Coordinates of C-alpha atoms in Angstrom, one line a residue:
M5 CA -8.8 31.6 -2.3
K6 CA -7.1 29.6 0.5
P7 CA -3.6 28.5 0.2
R8 CA -3.1 25.0 -0.4
V9 CA -2.1 23.1 3.1
E10 CA 1.2 21.2 2.9
K11 CA 0.6 17.3 4.0
L12 CA 2.5 16.1 6.6
Y13 CA 4.1 13.5 4.2
Q14 CA 5.2 16.2 1.9
K15 CA 6.8 18.5 4.8
V16 CA 9.0 15.8 6.2
A17 CA 10.0 15.0 2.1
N18 CA 10.5 18.5 1.2
A19 CA 12.7 18.8 4.7
I20 CA 14.7 16.0 3.7
A21 CA 15.1 17.3 0.0
T22 CA 16.3 20.6 1.6
A23 CA 18.8 18.7 3.7
I24 CA 20.1 16.8 0.5
G25 CA 20.3 20.4 -1.5
E26 CA 22.2 21.6 1.7
G27 CA 24.9 19.0 1.7
Q28 CA 23.6 17.4 5.1
Y29 CA 23.3 14.0 3.0
A30 CA 25.4 13.7 0.2
I31 CA 25.1 11.7 -2.9
G32 CA 25.7 8.1 -2.2
T33 CA 25.0 8.8 1.9
R34 CA 22.8 6.1 3.5
L35 CA 19.9 8.1 5.0
P36 CA 18.9 7.2 8.7
G37 CA 16.4 4.4 9.3
E38 CA 12.4 4.9 9.2
R39 CA 12.2 4.6 13.0
E40 CA 14.9 7.3 13.3
L41 CA 13.3 9.6 11.3
A42 CA 9.9 9.1 12.6
E43 CA 11.2 10.3 16.3
D44 CA 13.1 13.2 14.4
F45 CA 9.9 14.2 12.9
S46 CA 7.6 13.5 15.5
V47 CA 5.4 11.5 13.0
S48 CA 4.5 8.2 12.2
R49 CA 6.3 5.7 10.6
P50 CA 3.6 5.4 7.7
T51 CA 4.1 9.0 7.4
V52 CA 7.7 8.5 7.0
R53 CA 7.2 5.5 4.6
E54 CA 5.1 8.1 2.2
A55 CA 7.8 10.6 2.5
M56 CA 10.5 8.0 1.4
I57 CA 8.4 6.9 -1.4
A58 CA 8.0 10.5 -2.4
L59 CA 11.6 11.0 -2.7
E60 CA 11.9 8.0 -4.7
I61 CA 9.4 9.3 -7.2
R62 CA 11.2 12.5 -7.5
G63 CA 14.5 10.5 -7.9
L64 CA 16.3 11.9 -4.9
V65 CA 16.7 8.3 -3.2
E66 CA 16.7 4.8 -4.2
A67 CA 16.4 1.5 -2.0
R68 CA 19.2 -0.9 -1.9
H69 CA 18.6 -4.2 -1.0
G70 CA 19.8 -5.4 2.3
S71 CA 21.2 -1.6 2.9
G72 CA 18.7 1.1 3.2
L73 CA 18.0 4.2 1.4
Y74 CA 20.7 6.1 -0.3
V75 CA 21.0 9.8 -2.0
T76 CA 21.5 9.3 -5.5
S77 CA 20.8 13.0 -6.6
L78 CA 20.4 16.6 -5.7
P79 CA 17.1 18.4 -6.0
N80 CA 16.5 20.5 -8.7
Q81 CA 16.3 24.3 -7.1
S82 CA 14.6 25.9 -10.4
E83 CA 11.9 22.8 -10.5
A84 CA 9.2 23.0 -8.1
A85 CA 8.8 19.5 -6.6
P86 CA 6.0 17.5 -8.4
E87 CA 2.3 17.4 -6.5
L88 CA 1.9 14.1 -5.5
D89 CA -1.3 14.3 -3.8
V90 CA -2.4 11.9 -1.6
G91 CA -0.8 8.5 0.1
A92 CA -2.2 5.4 0.5
F93 CA -2.4 5.6 4.3
E94 CA -4.4 8.6 4.3
L95 CA -6.7 7.6 1.5
I96 CA -7.6 4.1 3.4
E97 CA -8.0 6.3 6.9
A98 CA -10.6 8.2 4.7
R99 CA -12.2 5.2 3.2
I100 CA -12.4 3.5 7.0
L101 CA -14.5 6.7 7.7
F102 CA -16.7 6.9 4.6
E103 CA -17.0 3.2 3.5
G104 CA -17.9 1.7 7.2
E105 CA -20.7 4.0 7.3
A106 CA -21.9 3.4 3.7
C107 CA -21.8 -0.3 4.2
A108 CA -24.0 0.2 7.2
V109 CA -26.3 2.1 5.9
A110 CA -26.6 -0.2 2.7
A111 CA -27.4 -3.2 5.2
T112 CA -30.6 -1.6 6.0
V113 CA -31.6 -0.8 2.3
I114 CA -29.8 -3.4 0.0
D115 CA -31.8 -5.4 -2.5
D116 CA -31.4 -8.9 -4.0
A117 CA -30.4 -7.8 -7.2
T118 CA -27.3 -5.7 -5.8
L119 CA -26.4 -9.0 -3.5
A120 CA -26.2 -10.8 -6.6
E121 CA -24.0 -8.3 -8.6
L122 CA -21.6 -8.1 -5.4
D123 CA -21.3 -12.0 -5.4
R124 CA -20.6 -11.7 -9.4
A125 CA -17.8 -9.1 -8.5
L126 CA -16.6 -11.9 -5.9
A127 CA -16.6 -14.6 -8.7
D128 CA -14.5 -12.2 -10.7
M129 CA -12.0 -11.5 -8.3
T130 CA -11.6 -15.1 -7.9
A131 CA -11.6 -16.1 -11.5
F132 CA -8.9 -13.1 -12.8
D133 CA -5.4 -13.3 -11.6
P134 CA -5.2 -11.3 -8.6
A135 CA -2.9 -8.7 -9.7
S136 CA -4.8 -8.3 -13.3
A137 CA -6.6 -5.3 -14.1
E138 CA -9.6 -7.2 -14.3
A139 CA -9.5 -8.1 -10.6
L140 CA -8.7 -4.4 -9.5
H141 CA -11.6 -3.4 -11.4
A142 CA -13.9 -6.2 -9.8
D143 CA -12.8 -5.1 -6.3
R144 CA -13.7 -1.4 -7.2
R145 CA -17.1 -2.3 -8.7
F146 CA -17.3 -4.3 -5.5
H147 CA -17.2 -1.1 -3.0
T148 CA -19.1 1.0 -5.3
L149 CA -21.9 -0.9 -5.5
I150 CA -22.3 -1.1 -2.1
A151 CA -22.2 3.0 -1.7
E152 CA -24.7 2.9 -4.6
S153 CA -26.9 0.7 -3.0
T154 CA -27.7 3.3 0.0
G155 CA -29.6 5.2 -2.4
N156 CA -27.5 8.1 -1.5
T157 CA -25.8 10.0 -4.3
V158 CA -23.7 12.2 -2.0
I159 CA -22.4 8.7 -0.3
S160 CA -22.1 6.9 -3.9
S161 CA -20.1 10.2 -5.3
V162 CA -17.6 10.3 -2.1
V163 CA -16.8 6.5 -2.4
E164 CA -16.4 7.1 -6.2
N165 CA -14.1 9.8 -5.6
L166 CA -11.9 8.1 -3.2
W167 CA -11.6 5.3 -5.9
N168 CA -10.6 7.7 -8.5
I169 CA -7.8 9.2 -6.0
R170 CA -6.5 5.6 -5.5
E171 CA -6.0 5.4 -9.2
H172 CA -4.9 8.9 -10.0
S173 CA -2.8 10.2 -7.2
P174 CA 0.7 9.1 -8.4
L175 CA 2.0 8.6 -4.9
C176 CA -1.2 6.3 -3.8
A177 CA -0.9 4.6 -7.1
H178 CA 2.8 3.9 -6.6
M179 CA 2.5 2.4 -3.1
F180 CA -0.4 0.0 -4.2
A181 CA 1.6 -0.9 -7.3
E182 CA 4.8 -1.7 -5.1
A183 CA 2.1 -3.5 -2.5
R184 CA 1.0 -5.5 -5.4
G185 CA 4.6 -6.2 -6.7
E186 CA 4.9 -7.9 -3.3
G187 CA 2.0 -10.2 -3.8
V188 CA -0.7 -8.0 -1.9
N189 CA -3.9 -8.4 -3.6
P190 CA -7.7 -7.9 -2.8
R191 CA -8.6 -10.4 -0.3
V192 CA -11.7 -12.5 -1.5
D193 CA -12.6 -13.9 1.9
E194 CA -12.7 -10.5 3.7
H195 CA -15.0 -9.4 0.7
Q196 CA -17.3 -12.5 1.3
L197 CA -17.7 -11.6 5.0
I198 CA -18.9 -8.1 4.0
V199 CA -21.4 -9.9 1.5
D200 CA -22.6 -12.2 4.2
A201 CA -23.2 -9.1 6.5
L202 CA -25.2 -7.4 4.0
R203 CA -27.1 -10.4 3.5
A204 CA -28.0 -10.6 6.9
R205 CA -29.2 -7.1 6.8
D206 CA -26.9 -6.6 10.2
P207 CA -25.7 -2.9 10.0
E208 CA -23.3 -3.4 12.8
Q209 CA -21.6 -6.4 11.4
A210 CA -21.5 -4.9 7.9
R211 CA -19.6 -1.9 9.5
R212 CA -17.4 -4.1 11.5
T213 CA -16.3 -6.4 8.7
M214 CA -15.7 -3.5 6.2
H215 CA -13.4 -1.8 8.9
L216 CA -11.8 -5.0 9.6
H217 CA -11.1 -5.5 5.9
L218 CA -9.7 -1.9 5.2
R219 CA -7.6 -2.0 8.5
R220 CA -6.3 -5.4 6.9
V221 CA -5.2 -3.2 3.7
V222 CA -3.3 -0.9 5.8
E223 CA -1.5 -3.8 7.6
D224 CA -0.3 -5.3 4.1
L225 CA 0.7 -2.0 2.7
L226 CA 2.9 -1.5 6.0
S227 CA 4.5 -4.9 5.3
A228 CA 4.7 -4.6 1.6
T229 CA 6.5 -1.2 1.9
E230 CA 8.5 -1.8 5.1
L231 CA 12.0 -1.5 3.9
D232 CA 13.6 -2.5 6.9
V233 CA 11.8 -5.9 6.8
M234 CA 12.3 -6.3 3.5
E235 CA 15.7 -5.7 3.4
R236 CA 16.8 -7.8 6.3
A237 CA 14.7 -10.8 5.0
R238 CA 16.6 -10.5 1.6
S239 CA 19.9 -10.0 3.6
E240 CA 19.1 -13.3 5.6
I241 CA 17.9 -15.2 2.7
H242 CA 21.6 -14.4 1.3
Q243 CA 23.5 -15.6 4.1
R244 CA 21.7 -18.5 4.1
R245 CA 22.5 -19.3 0.4
V246 CA 26.1 -18.5 1.0
Q247 CA 26.2 -20.5 4.3
V248 CA 24.7 -23.5 2.3
A249 CA 26.6 -23.0 -0.9
R250 CA 30.0 -23.0 1.7
R251 CA 28.8 -26.1 3.3
L252 CA 28.3 -28.0 -0.3
G253 CA 31.2 -26.6 -1.7
I254 CA 29.1 -24.9 -4.4
G255 CA 31.5 -22.5 -6.3
H256 CA 34.7 -24.5 -6.0
S257 CA 36.8 -24.6 -9.0
D258 CA 37.0 -28.2 -9.1
T259 CA 33.0 -28.6 -8.8
N260 CA 31.7 -29.0 -12.1
E261 CA 28.5 -30.2 -11.6
R262 CA 25.6 -27.8 -10.2
P263 CA 23.0 -29.1 -7.7
R264 CA 19.8 -29.3 -9.0
A265 CA 16.6 -27.7 -7.8
T266 CA 14.0 -29.7 -5.9
A267 CA 10.7 -28.9 -5.0
G268 CA 10.5 -28.5 -1.1

């Protein structure tokens, strides 16, 4: 039996955990920024992102709004690090490869009944709260229907397994949950473009629209888990509030009436 290959994000996470355990980063210390860590380890920023989230799941670090990631505890040397398996970026890379080709094949053989089912899945995505379990189920059903429509059981099994990984890998599930918390949900308009290409029986366009959709998912995840961006935005909003409060005299001891919130 071959030894399990350590994933790149795991190598980064384990190296930082070791540095924490050896005292390089004491409890309460702020970790270097994402860009600096990416350069230090010669990896991409998405890999650093997955490593940081893995460390959060382990309880070794925490994100502090407007400040960065701070060490909160030492690793337990007697306890093996939890196996977090696949991260969201690694998963989507595989989905681009497999689902793009599945979509191209589907365009050559898909029947009207399956197209009608895809329309119903789209309707469900629109009808339900985008962050609800029902909408997420409709999203999965949409993609697995396309794979099933190829008539190739291996293709449909691979795509089904990719979605199982998305739901059951702790790291992947955590990253998508964070993204949903930032308002990232299935894009119905992009799914509609995929259906349009399938209905036109255009393999190249079907592949292209699936690729564009999944690459947009990557962009959304990068934005939603971008600590530096979120922290900077929150910090800027806080500073604006402080400036407005200062100008309006809010918080003065002789000011009893608070301004009312207005819409727009």
